[in-house]
Coordinates of N, CA and C in Angstrom, one line a residue:
X10 N 124.8 90.4 35.9 CA 125.3 90.3 37.6 C 123.8 91.8 37.9
X11 N 123.4 91.1 39.4 CA 122.1 91.7 39.2 C 122.7 93.5 40.0
X12 N 124.0 93.3 40.3 CA 124.6 95.3 40.6 C 124.4 95.8 39.4
X13 N 125.3 94.9 38.8 CA 125.5 96.0 37.2 C 124.0 96.3 36.7
X14 N 123.3 95.0 36.5 CA 121.9 95.6 35.9 C 121.3 96.7 36.4
X15 N 121.7 96.6 37.9 CA 120.8 98.3 38.2 C 121.4 99.5 39.3
X16 N 122.8 99.2 38.3 CA 123.7 99.9 39.1 C 123.6 101.7 38.6
X17 N 122.3 102.2 37.6 CA 122.1 103.1 37.7 C 121.3 103.7 39.0
X18 N 120.6 102.9 39.1 CA 119.2 103.0 40.1 C 120.5 103.5 41.5
X19 N 121.2 102.1 41.6 CA 121.7 102.1 43.1 C 122.8 103.6 42.6
X20 N 123.2 104.3 42.3 CA 124.2 105.5 41.8 C 123.8 106.5 42.0
X21 N 122.1 106.7 41.6 CA 121.5 107.1 42.2 C 121.0 107.7 43.7
X22 N 120.7 106.0 44.3 CA 120.8 106.5 45.2 C 122.1 106.8 46.5
X23 N 123.3 106.8 45.8 CA 124.4 106.4 46.2 C 124.7 108.7 46.2
X24 N 124.7 109.0 44.9 CA 124.2 110.5 45.2 C 123.8 111.1 45.8
X25 N 122.3 110.9 46.2 CA 121.8 111.3 47.5 C 121.6 110.9 48.8
X26 N 123.1 109.9 49.0 CA 123.3 110.0 49.7 C 124.3 111.2 50.5
X27 N 125.4 111.0 49.5 CA 126.5 111.7 49.5 C 125.6 113.6 49.6
X28 N 124.5 113.8 48.4 CA 123.8 115.4 48.8 C 124.0 115.5 50.2
X29 N 123.1 114.3 51.0 CA 122.2 114.6 52.3 C 123.2 114.2 53.1
X30 N 124.5 113.5 52.7 CA 125.7 113.5 53.8 C 125.8 115.4 54.2
X31 N 126.4 115.7 52.8 CA 127.0 116.7 52.5 C 125.9 117.8 53.4
X32 N 124.9 118.2 53.1 CA 123.6 118.7 54.4 C 123.7 118.9 55.1
X33 N 124.1 117.3 55.9 CA 124.0 117.0 57.7 C 125.2 117.6 57.9
X34 N 126.4 117.4 57.5 CA 127.4 118.1 58.3 C 127.5 119.5 57.8
X35 N 127.5 120.0 56.8 CA 127.1 121.8 57.1 C 126.2 122.2 58.1
X36 N 125.2 122.0 58.1 CA 124.2 121.8 59.0 C 124.4 121.8 60.5
X37 N 124.9 121.1 60.5 CA 126.1 120.3 61.7 C 126.5 121.3 62.5
X38 N 127.4 121.4 61.3 CA 128.5 122.3 62.4 C 128.0 124.1 61.7
X39 N 127.2 124.1 61.6 CA 126.4 125.6 61.7 C 126.0 126.2 63.2
X40 N 125.0 124.7 63.3 CA 125.0 124.8 64.6 C 125.5 124.2 66.1
X41 N 126.9 124.1 65.6 CA 127.0 123.5 66.4 C 128.1 124.9 66.8
X42 N 128.5 125.5 65.4 CA 129.1 127.0 66.1 C 127.9 127.9 66.7
X43 N 127.0 127.8 66.7 CA 126.1 128.6 67.3 C 125.5 128.3 68.5
X44 N 124.8 126.7 68.9 CA 125.5 126.6 70.5 C 126.6 126.7 70.6
X45 N 127.9 126.8 70.5 CA 128.9 126.5 71.1 C 129.4 128.0 71.8
X46 N 128.8 128.9 70.7 CA 128.5 130.9 71.3 C 128.1 130.5 72.4
X47 N 126.6 130.3 72.0 CA 125.6 130.3 73.2 C 126.5 129.3 74.4
X48 N 126.5 128.7 75.1 CA 127.4 128.0 75.9 C 128.9 128.6 76.5
X49 N 129.5 129.6 75.5 CA 130.0 130.2 75.6 C 129.9 131.7 76.5
X50 N 128.5 131.8 76.5 CA 127.9 133.4 77.0 C 128.3 133.4 78.0
X51 N 129.2 134.9 78.0 CA 128.7 135.3 79.3 C 127.8 135.0 80.1
X52 N 126.5 135.8 79.7 CA 125.0 136.1 80.6 C 124.9 134.8 80.7
X53 N 124.3 134.4 81.9 CA 123.9 132.9 82.4 C 122.5 133.0 81.2
X54 N 121.5 134.0 81.5 CA 120.8 133.8 81.0 C 120.2 133.5 79.4
X55 N 121.8 133.8 78.7 CA 121.4 132.7 77.9 C 122.0 131.0 78.0
X56 N 123.1 131.5 78.5 CA 124.1 130.1 78.5 C 123.5 129.2 79.5
X57 N 121.9 129.0 80.1 CA 122.2 128.0 81.0 C 120.9 127.6 79.8
X58 N 120.0 128.2 79.0 CA 119.0 128.0 78.1 C 119.6 126.7 76.9
X59 N 120.9 127.7 76.5 CA 121.5 126.5 75.7 C 122.1 125.4 76.0
X60 N 122.6 125.1 77.7 CA 122.8 124.0 77.8 C 122.0 123.3 78.0
X61 N 120.7 123.9 78.4 CA 119.1 122.4 78.4 C 118.7 122.1 77.1
X62 N 118.9 123.0 76.0 CA 118.6 121.9 74.9 C 119.7 121.5 74.2
X63 N 121.1 121.9 74.3 CA 121.9 120.7 73.8 C 122.0 119.6 74.7
X64 N 121.5 119.3 75.6 CA 121.8 117.9 76.5 C 120.2 117.4 75.9
X65 N 119.0 118.1 76.1 CA 118.0 117.4 75.6 C 118.0 117.0 74.2
X66 N 118.9 117.9 73.1 CA 118.7 117.4 71.8 C 120.1 115.5 71.7
X67 N 120.9 116.0 73.0 CA 122.2 114.5 73.2 C 121.3 113.8 73.4
X68 N 120.6 114.0 74.6 CA 120.1 112.6 75.2 C 118.4 112.0 74.5
X69 N 118.4 112.5 73.5 CA 116.9 111.7 72.9 C 117.5 110.8 71.8
X70 N 117.1 109.7 71.8 CA 117.9 109.1 70.5 C 117.5 109.6 69.3
X71 N 118.2 109.3 68.1 CA 118.5 110.5 67.4 C 116.7 110.0 66.4
X72 N 116.7 108.3 66.3 CA 115.7 108.1 65.5 C 114.3 108.9 66.0
X73 N 114.2 109.0 67.2 CA 113.1 109.8 68.0 C 112.7 111.3 67.7
X74 N 114.3 111.8 67.4 CA 114.1 113.0 66.8 C 113.6 113.3 65.6
X75 N 114.5 112.2 64.6 CA 113.4 112.1 63.5 C 112.4 112.2 63.1
X76 N 111.9 111.4 63.8 CA 110.3 111.3 63.7 C 109.3 112.7 64.2
X77 N 110.2 112.9 65.0 CA 109.4 114.3 65.7 C 109.2 115.4 64.7
X78 N 110.1 115.6 64.0 CA 110.5 116.6 63.0 C 109.6 116.5 62.3
X79 N 109.5 115.3 62.0 CA 108.8 115.1 60.4 C 106.9 115.0 60.9
X80 N 106.6 114.3 62.2 CA 105.3 113.6 62.4 C 105.2 114.9 63.2
X81 N 105.5 115.2 63.9 CA 105.3 116.6 65.0 C 104.8 117.6 64.6
X82 N 106.4 118.4 64.3 CA 106.4 120.0 64.3 C 105.3 120.2 62.9
X83 N 104.7 119.0 62.0 CA 103.6 120.0 60.6 C 102.5 120.4 62.2
X84 N 102.1 119.8 62.9 CA 101.1 120.1 63.8 C 101.3 121.5 64.8
X85 N 102.8 121.9 64.5 CA 103.1 123.7 65.0 C 103.1 124.1 63.8
X86 N 102.7 124.2 63.1 CA 102.9 125.0 61.2 C 104.3 124.9 60.7
X87 N 104.9 123.9 61.2 CA 106.2 123.6 60.3 C 106.4 122.0 59.6
X88 N 106.0 122.1 58.3 CA 106.4 120.9 57.6 C 107.2 120.7 57.0
X89 N 107.7 119.7 57.0 CA 109.3 120.0 55.8 C 108.7 118.0 54.8
X90 N 109.7 118.1 54.0 CA 109.9 116.5 53.2 C 110.6 115.7 53.8
X91 N 109.8 114.8 53.7 CA 111.1 113.7 54.5 C 112.8 114.1 53.9
X92 N 113.1 114.5 52.9 CA 114.6 114.5 52.9 C 114.9 115.8 54.0
X93 N 114.5 117.1 53.9 CA 114.5 117.8 54.8 C 114.3 118.0 55.9
X94 N 113.3 116.8 56.5 CA 112.9 116.2 57.7 C 114.3 116.0 58.5
X95 N 114.6 114.3 57.7 CA 116.4 114.0 57.7 C 117.0 114.5 58.1
X96 N 117.4 115.6 57.0 CA 118.7 116.6 57.0 C 118.3 117.6 58.1
X97 N 117.1 118.1 58.6 CA 117.5 119.1 59.9 C 117.1 118.4 61.0
X98 N 117.2 117.6 61.1 CA 116.8 116.8 62.3 C 118.4 116.2 62.5
X99 N 119.0 115.3 62.3 CA 120.6 115.2 61.6 C 121.4 116.0 62.4
X100 N 120.9 117.3 61.3 CA 121.8 118.3 61.7 C 121.5 118.9 63.0
X101 N 120.6 119.4 63.5 CA 120.7 119.7 64.8 C 121.4 119.1 66.2
X102 N 121.2 117.1 65.7 CA 122.1 116.0 67.0 C 123.3 116.6 66.4
X103 N 123.6 116.4 65.2 CA 125.3 117.4 65.6 C 125.3 118.2 65.5
X104 N 124.7 118.9 65.9 CA 125.3 120.1 66.2 C 125.1 120.2 67.5
X105 N 124.7 119.5 68.4 CA 124.4 119.4 69.8 C 125.9 119.2 70.3
X106 N 126.2 117.7 69.5 CA 127.4 117.0 70.1 C 128.4 118.2 69.8
X107 N 128.7 118.5 68.3 CA 129.6 119.4 67.9 C 130.1 120.5 68.7
X108 N 128.6 120.7 69.7 CA 129.3 122.3 70.3 C 129.8 121.7 71.4
X109 N 130.1 121.1 71.9 CA 130.7 120.5 72.7 C 132.4 120.1 72.5
X110 N 132.6 119.7 70.9 CA 133.6 119.4 70.7 C 134.5 121.1 70.9
X111 N 133.5 121.9 69.9 CA 134.1 123.3 69.8 C 134.5 123.6 70.8
X112 N 133.3 123.7 71.3 CA 133.9 124.8 72.6 C 134.9 124.1 73.9
X113 N 135.5 123.0 74.1 CA 136.5 122.3 74.3 C 137.9 123.1 74.0
X114 N 138.0 122.5 72.6 CA 139.3 122.7 71.5 C 139.0 124.5 72.2
X115 N 138.3 125.0 72.0 CA 139.0 126.5 72.6 C 139.3 127.1 73.5
X116 N 138.8 126.1 74.3 CA 139.2 126.3 75.6 C 140.4 125.9 76.2
X117 N 141.4 124.9 75.6 CA 142.2 124.6 75.2 C 143.6 125.1 75.4
X118 N 143.2 126.3 74.7 CA 144.3 127.2 73.9 C 144.1 127.7 75.6
X119 N 145.7 128.1 75.7 CA 145.9 129.3 77.0 C 145.5 130.8 76.7
X120 N 145.0 131.5 78.0 CA 144.5 132.6 77.7 C 146.2 133.7 77.1
X121 N 147.3 132.5 77.2 CA 148.0 133.8 77.1 C 148.1 133.8 75.7
X122 N 147.9 133.1 75.3 CA 147.3 132.8 73.2 C 146.7 134.1 73.3
X123 N 145.6 134.4 73.6 CA 144.8 135.8 73.4 C 145.4 136.8 73.4
X124 N 146.3 137.0 74.3 CA 147.1 137.8 75.0 C 148.3 138.0 73.6
X125 N 148.3 137.5 73.3 CA 149.7 137.5 72.1 C 148.8 138.1 71.3
X126 N 147.6 137.7 70.8 CA 146.6 137.6 69.6 C 146.8 139.3 69.7
X127 N 145.8 140.0 71.0 CA 145.7 141.4 71.0 C 146.9 142.2 70.7
X128 N 147.6 142.1 71.7 CA 149.2 142.9 71.4 C 149.7 142.5 70.2
X129 N 149.7 142.0 69.0 CA 149.7 141.9 68.0 C 148.6 142.8 67.1
X130 N 147.9 143.2 67.8 CA 146.9 144.6 67.0 C 145.4 143.3 66.5
X131 N 145.7 141.8 66.6 CA 144.6 141.2 65.7 C 143.6 140.8 67.0
X132 N 141.8 141.5 67.0 CA 141.1 141.4 67.8 C 139.8 140.8 67.1
X133 N 139.2 140.1 67.8 CA 138.1 139.8 67.6 C 137.9 138.6 66.8
X134 N 137.2 138.7 65.8 CA 137.6 137.6 64.5 C 139.0 137.1 63.6
X135 N 139.8 138.0 64.0 CA 140.9 138.1 63.5 C 141.7 137.1 63.9
X136 N 141.4 137.8 65.5 CA 142.0 136.7 66.5 C 141.5 135.5 66.8
X137 N 140.6 135.2 66.4 CA 140.0 134.1 66.8 C 140.7 133.6 65.3
X138 N 140.5 133.2 64.3 CA 140.5 132.4 63.0 C 142.0 132.3 62.7
X139 N 142.9 133.4 63.3 CA 144.5 133.2 62.8 C 145.4 133.0 63.9
X140 N 145.0 133.0 65.4 CA 145.9 132.1 66.1 C 144.7 131.3 67.2
X141 N 143.7 132.1 67.8 CA 143.2 130.7 68.3 C 142.6 129.4 67.7
X142 N 141.9 129.6 66.7 CA 141.4 128.3 66.1 C 142.6 127.7 65.1
X143 N 143.8 127.7 65.0 CA 144.7 127.2 64.4 C 145.3 125.9 65.5
X144 N 145.7 126.8 66.7 CA 146.0 126.0 67.6 C 144.7 124.9 68.5
X145 N 143.5 125.5 68.4 CA 142.3 124.5 68.3 C 142.4 123.7 67.7
X146 N 142.2 123.3 66.8 CA 142.3 122.5 65.7 C 143.0 120.9 65.4
X147 N 143.7 121.0 66.3 CA 144.4 119.4 66.9 C 143.7 119.2 67.8
X148 N 143.1 119.9 68.8 CA 142.3 118.9 69.5 C 140.5 119.1 69.2
X149 N 140.5 120.1 68.2 CA 139.2 119.9 67.9 C 138.7 118.7 66.8
X150 N 139.7 118.3 66.3 CA 139.5 117.6 65.0 C 139.3 115.6 65.4
X151 N 140.2 115.3 65.8 CA 140.1 113.8 65.9 C 138.2 113.7 66.5
X152 N 137.6 113.9 67.4 CA 136.3 114.1 67.6 C 135.1 114.2 67.0
X153 N 135.6 115.5 65.9 CA 134.6 115.9 65.0 C 134.6 115.6 64.0
X154 N 135.5 114.7 64.0 CA 136.0 113.9 62.8 C 135.4 112.2 62.5
X155 N 135.3 112.5 63.5 CA 134.4 111.1 64.7 C 132.7 111.1 64.3
X156 N 132.4 112.9 64.1 CA 131.1 113.0 64.2 C 130.4 112.9 63.3
X157 N 131.7 113.7 62.5 CA 131.2 113.8 60.5 C 130.9 112.3 60.3
X158 N 131.5 111.2 60.7 CA 131.4 109.7 60.2 C 130.1 109.2 61.1
X159 N 129.9 110.1 61.7 CA 128.7 109.6 62.5 C 127.2 110.3 62.0
X160 N 127.7 111.0 61.3 CA 126.8 112.3 60.6 C 126.2 111.2 59.0
X161 N 127.4 110.9 59.0 CA 127.5 110.6 57.3 C 126.7 109.0 57.5
X162 N 126.6 108.4 58.2 CA 126.2 107.2 58.5 C 124.7 107.6 59.0
X163 N 124.8 108.6 59.6 CA 123.2 109.0 60.1 C 122.1 109.0 58.7
X164 N 123.0 109.5 57.7 CA 122.0 109.4 56.1 C 121.0 108.5 55.9
X165 N 121.7 107.3 56.5 CA 121.0 106.5 56.4 C 119.1 106.0 57.2
X166 N 118.7 107.0 57.8 CA 117.8 106.8 58.5 C 116.5 108.0 57.6
X167 N 117.3 108.1 56.7 CA 115.9 109.2 55.9 C 115.8 108.2 55.1
X168 N 116.2 106.7 55.0 CA 115.0 105.4 54.4 C 113.9 105.6 55.5
X169 N 113.9 105.7 56.7 CA 113.0 105.2 57.4 C 111.5 106.4 57.1
X170 N 111.9 107.6 56.8 CA 111.1 108.2 55.8 C 110.5 108.5 54.3
X171 N 111.4 107.3 54.1 CA 111.4 107.0 52.6 C 112.1 107.8 51.5
X172 N 113.0 109.0 52.2 CA 114.5 109.3 51.3 C 114.8 108.3 50.1
X173 N 115.0 108.6 49.2 CA 115.7 107.8 48.0 C 117.6 107.7 47.9
X174 N 117.3 107.5 49.2 CA 118.8 107.5 49.6 C 119.4 105.8 49.5
X175 N 121.0 105.4 49.3 CA 121.1 104.4 49.2 C 120.7 103.2 49.9
X176 N 120.1 102.6 51.0 CA 119.8 102.8 52.0 C 118.5 101.5 51.6
X177 N 118.0 103.0 51.4 CA 116.4 103.0 50.6 C 116.2 102.8 49.4
X178 N 117.1 102.9 48.2 CA 117.3 102.2 47.2 C 117.9 100.5 47.2
X179 N 118.5 100.2 47.9 CA 119.1 98.1 48.2 C 117.4 98.3 48.7
X180 N 116.5 98.6 49.7 CA 115.7 97.8 50.3 C 114.4 98.0 48.6
X181 N 114.4 99.1 48.1 CA 113.8 98.6 46.8 C 114.0 97.3 46.1
X182 N 115.5 97.8 45.9 CA 115.7 96.5 44.5 C 115.5 95.1 45.3
X183 N 116.0 95.0 46.8 CA 116.1 93.6 47.3 C 114.5 93.6 47.3
X184 N 113.5 94.0 47.4 CA 111.9 93.9 47.0 C 111.1 93.3 45.6
X185 N 111.8 94.0 45.2 CA 111.5 94.2 43.1 C 111.5 93.0 43.3
X186 N 113.4 92.1 43.1 CA 113.8 91.3 42.3 C 113.1 90.0 43.2
X187 N 113.1 90.4 44.8 CA 112.6 89.0 45.1 C 110.9 88.6 44.7
X188 N 110.3 89.6 44.6 CA 108.8 89.1 44.2 C 109.1 88.7 42.5
X189 N 109.7 89.7 41.9 CA 109.7 89.0 40.2 C 110.6 88.0 39.5
X190 N 111.3 87.8 40.9 CA 112.3 86.7 40.4 C 111.9 85.3 41.3
X191 N 112.1 85.7 42.3 CA 112.1 84.5 43.4 C 113.3 84.4 44.0
X192 N 113.8 84.2 45.7 CA 114.7 84.3 45.6 C 115.1 85.9 46.7
X193 N 116.1 85.5 47.3 CA 116.2 87.0 48.1 C 117.4 87.4 47.7
X194 N 118.0 88.4 47.4 CA 119.3 88.6 46.9 C 120.1 89.9 47.8
X195 N 119.5 89.6 48.9 CA 119.7 90.6 50.1 C 121.1 91.0 50.4
X196 N 121.7 89.3 50.2 CA 122.7 89.3 50.9 C 124.0 89.9 50.2
X197 N 123.5 89.7 48.5 CA 124.5 90.4 48.3 C 124.6 91.8 48.3
X198 N 123.4 92.6 48.2 CA 122.8 93.8 47.8 C 123.6 94.8 49.5
X199 N 123.0 94.4 50.6 CA 122.9 94.7 51.8 C 125.2 94.5 51.8
X200 N 125.4 93.6 51.5 CA 127.2 93.5 51.4 C 127.6 94.6 50.9
X201 N 126.8 94.3 49.5 CA 127.9 96.2 48.9 C 127.6 97.3 49.6
X202 N 126.6 97.5 50.1 CA 126.3 98.5 50.6 C 126.9 98.9 52.0
X203 N 127.9 97.9 52.5 CA 128.3 97.9 54.1 C 129.5 98.1 53.3
X204 N 130.1 97.6 51.9 CA 131.1 97.9 51.7 C 131.4 99.8 51.3
X205 N 130.0 100.1 50.9 CA 130.3 101.4 50.4 C 130.2 102.2 51.3
X206 N 129.8 102.0 52.7 CA 129.5 103.2 53.6 C 130.6 102.8 54.3
X207 N 131.5 102.2 54.4 CA 132.7 101.8 54.6 C 133.7 102.3 54.2
X208 N 134.0 102.7 52.8 CA 135.1 103.1 51.8 C 134.4 105.2 52.4
X209 N 133.3 104.9 52.4 CA 132.9 106.8 52.9 C 133.3 106.5 54.1
X210 N 133.5 106.3 54.9 CA 133.6 106.9 56.8 C 135.3 106.5 56.5
X211 N 136.0 105.7 56.1 CA 137.3 105.3 55.7 C 138.3 106.7 55.3
X212 N 137.3 107.0 53.9 CA 137.8 108.4 53.7 C 138.0 109.4 53.9
X213 N 136.6 109.5 55.0 CA 136.5 110.4 55.7 C 137.4 110.6 56.8
X214 N 138.1 109.7 57.2 CA 138.7 109.3 58.5 C 140.0 109.8 58.5
X215 N 140.2 109.3 57.0 CA 142.0 109.5 56.7 C 142.1 111.1 56.0
X216 N 141.3 111.9 55.6 CA 141.1 113.3 55.0 C 141.3 114.0 56.8
X217 N 140.5 113.4 58.3 CA 140.7 113.9 58.9 C 142.2 113.8 59.5
X218 N 142.6 112.7 59.7 CA 144.1 112.9 60.2 C 144.7 113.3 59.4
X219 N 144.8 113.7 57.9 CA 145.5 114.6 57.3 C 145.3 116.2 57.7
X220 N 144.2 116.2 57.8 CA 143.8 117.7 58.0 C 144.4 117.6 59.8
X221 N 144.5 116.9 60.6 CA 144.8 117.3 62.0 C 146.4 117.4 61.7
X222 N 147.1 116.7 60.7 CA 148.4 116.4 61.0 C 149.1 118.0 60.2
X223 N 148.5 118.4 59.2 CA 148.8 120.1 58.8 C 148.5 120.5 59.7
X224 N 147.3 120.8 60.7 CA 147.1 122.1 61.9 C 148.3 121.9 63.0
X225 N 148.3 121.0 63.3 CA 149.6 120.9 64.3 C 151.6 120.8 63.8
X226 N 151.2 121.0 62.5 CA 152.9 120.7 61.8 C 153.4 121.9 62.5
X227 N 153.0 123.5 62.7 CA 153.5 124.5 62.7 C 154.1 124.4 64.6
X228 N 152.5 123.7 65.4 CA 153.4 123.9 66.8 C 154.5 122.8 67.0
X229 N 154.1 121.8 66.0 CA 155.3 120.7 66.1 C 156.9 121.2 65.5
X230 N 156.6 122.7 65.1 CA 158.2 122.8 64.7 C 158.5 123.9 65.0
X231 N 157.7 124.7 66.1 CA 158.1 125.5 67.1 C 158.9 125.0 68.0
X232 N 158.0 124.3 68.9 CA 158.5 123.3 70.1 C 159.1 122.0 70.3
X233 N 158.6 121.1 69.1 CA 158.7 120.2 69.0 C 158.0 118.8 69.8
X234 N 156.6 119.7 70.4 CA 155.7 118.8 70.9 C 153.8 119.1 70.4
X235 N 153.7 118.6 70.8 CA 151.7 118.9 70.0 C 150.9 120.0 70.8
X236 N 151.6 120.1 72.1 CA 151.1 121.8 73.5 C 151.0 122.9 72.4
X237 N 150.4 123.4 72.7 CA 150.8 125.0 72.0 C 152.1 125.9 72.5
X238 N 152.8 126.1 72.0 CA 153.8 127.0 72.2 C 153.6 128.2 73.2
X239 N 155.0 128.4 73.1 CA 154.8 130.0 73.9 C 153.8 131.3 72.8
X240 N 153.2 132.0 73.8 CA 152.3 132.7 72.6 C 153.3 133.4 71.5
X241 N 154.2 134.1 71.8 CA 154.7 134.7 70.7 C 155.7 133.6 69.2
X242 N 155.6 132.8 69.5 CA 156.1 131.8 68.9 C 155.0 131.0 68.4
X243 N 154.2 130.6 69.2 CA 152.9 130.4 68.8 C 152.1 131.6 67.2
X244 N 152.1 132.5 67.8 CA 151.7 133.4 67.1 C 152.8 133.5 65.5
X245 N 153.6 133.9 65.4 CA 155.2 133.7 64.1 C 154.4 132.4 63.6
X246 N 154.1 131.0 64.4 CA 153.9 129.7 63.6 C 152.5 129.9 63.2
X247 N 151.9 130.5 63.3 CA 150.2 130.8 63.1 C 150.4 132.1 61.7
X248 N 151.4 133.0 61.7 CA 151.1 134.1 60.9 C 152.2 133.7 59.4
X249 N 153.3 132.3 59.8 CA 153.8 132.2 58.5 C 153.4 131.6 57.6

């Protein structure tokens, strides 16, 4: 069978896809945190430029961003190989979309929760990570998991620049076997690639649903519903 004959070649492409997707997810999350901090800044001089940058990145087609990073940035003295051009462009795009998700999640936590954290001596980062962020996670996770699946799917754009990821490996396999043996195995190869991408994205969605239930559990126990509990009750649920 063709797929078994070239399984090591396709496996290398799959591993490159997993690595590229991981870099995009981590990079996108870092950019999302940075952009969200800028959007939440007190100073309008910082907030407005960040807002303009985020909206531009969200409105420009992702393929155009990928091509601009690879072909245009070298003229400004910033040159990246195909792998890092793909990773950087998709990470920045993911960060722009993730920034609004994170900011909306943090704003969904009532101000009373922040006051409860301060009154309990949890200031700054401690209050954010121990009280605010756990309550914001049930709001952040569903759309952010969807973003993560989009970033995983966007790893296939690396094929446009010649990155030897799963889709590019499939294209090379089809071209070589068509020339050497005649006939096109495209339906078999692309069908298998479709199943692999579906399995990856389904696994991410299932993991996201499990994490969502995990973060919602303390507040379900506290007041029997998904809305934030009263400040003192929510704080106790977070600390336990």
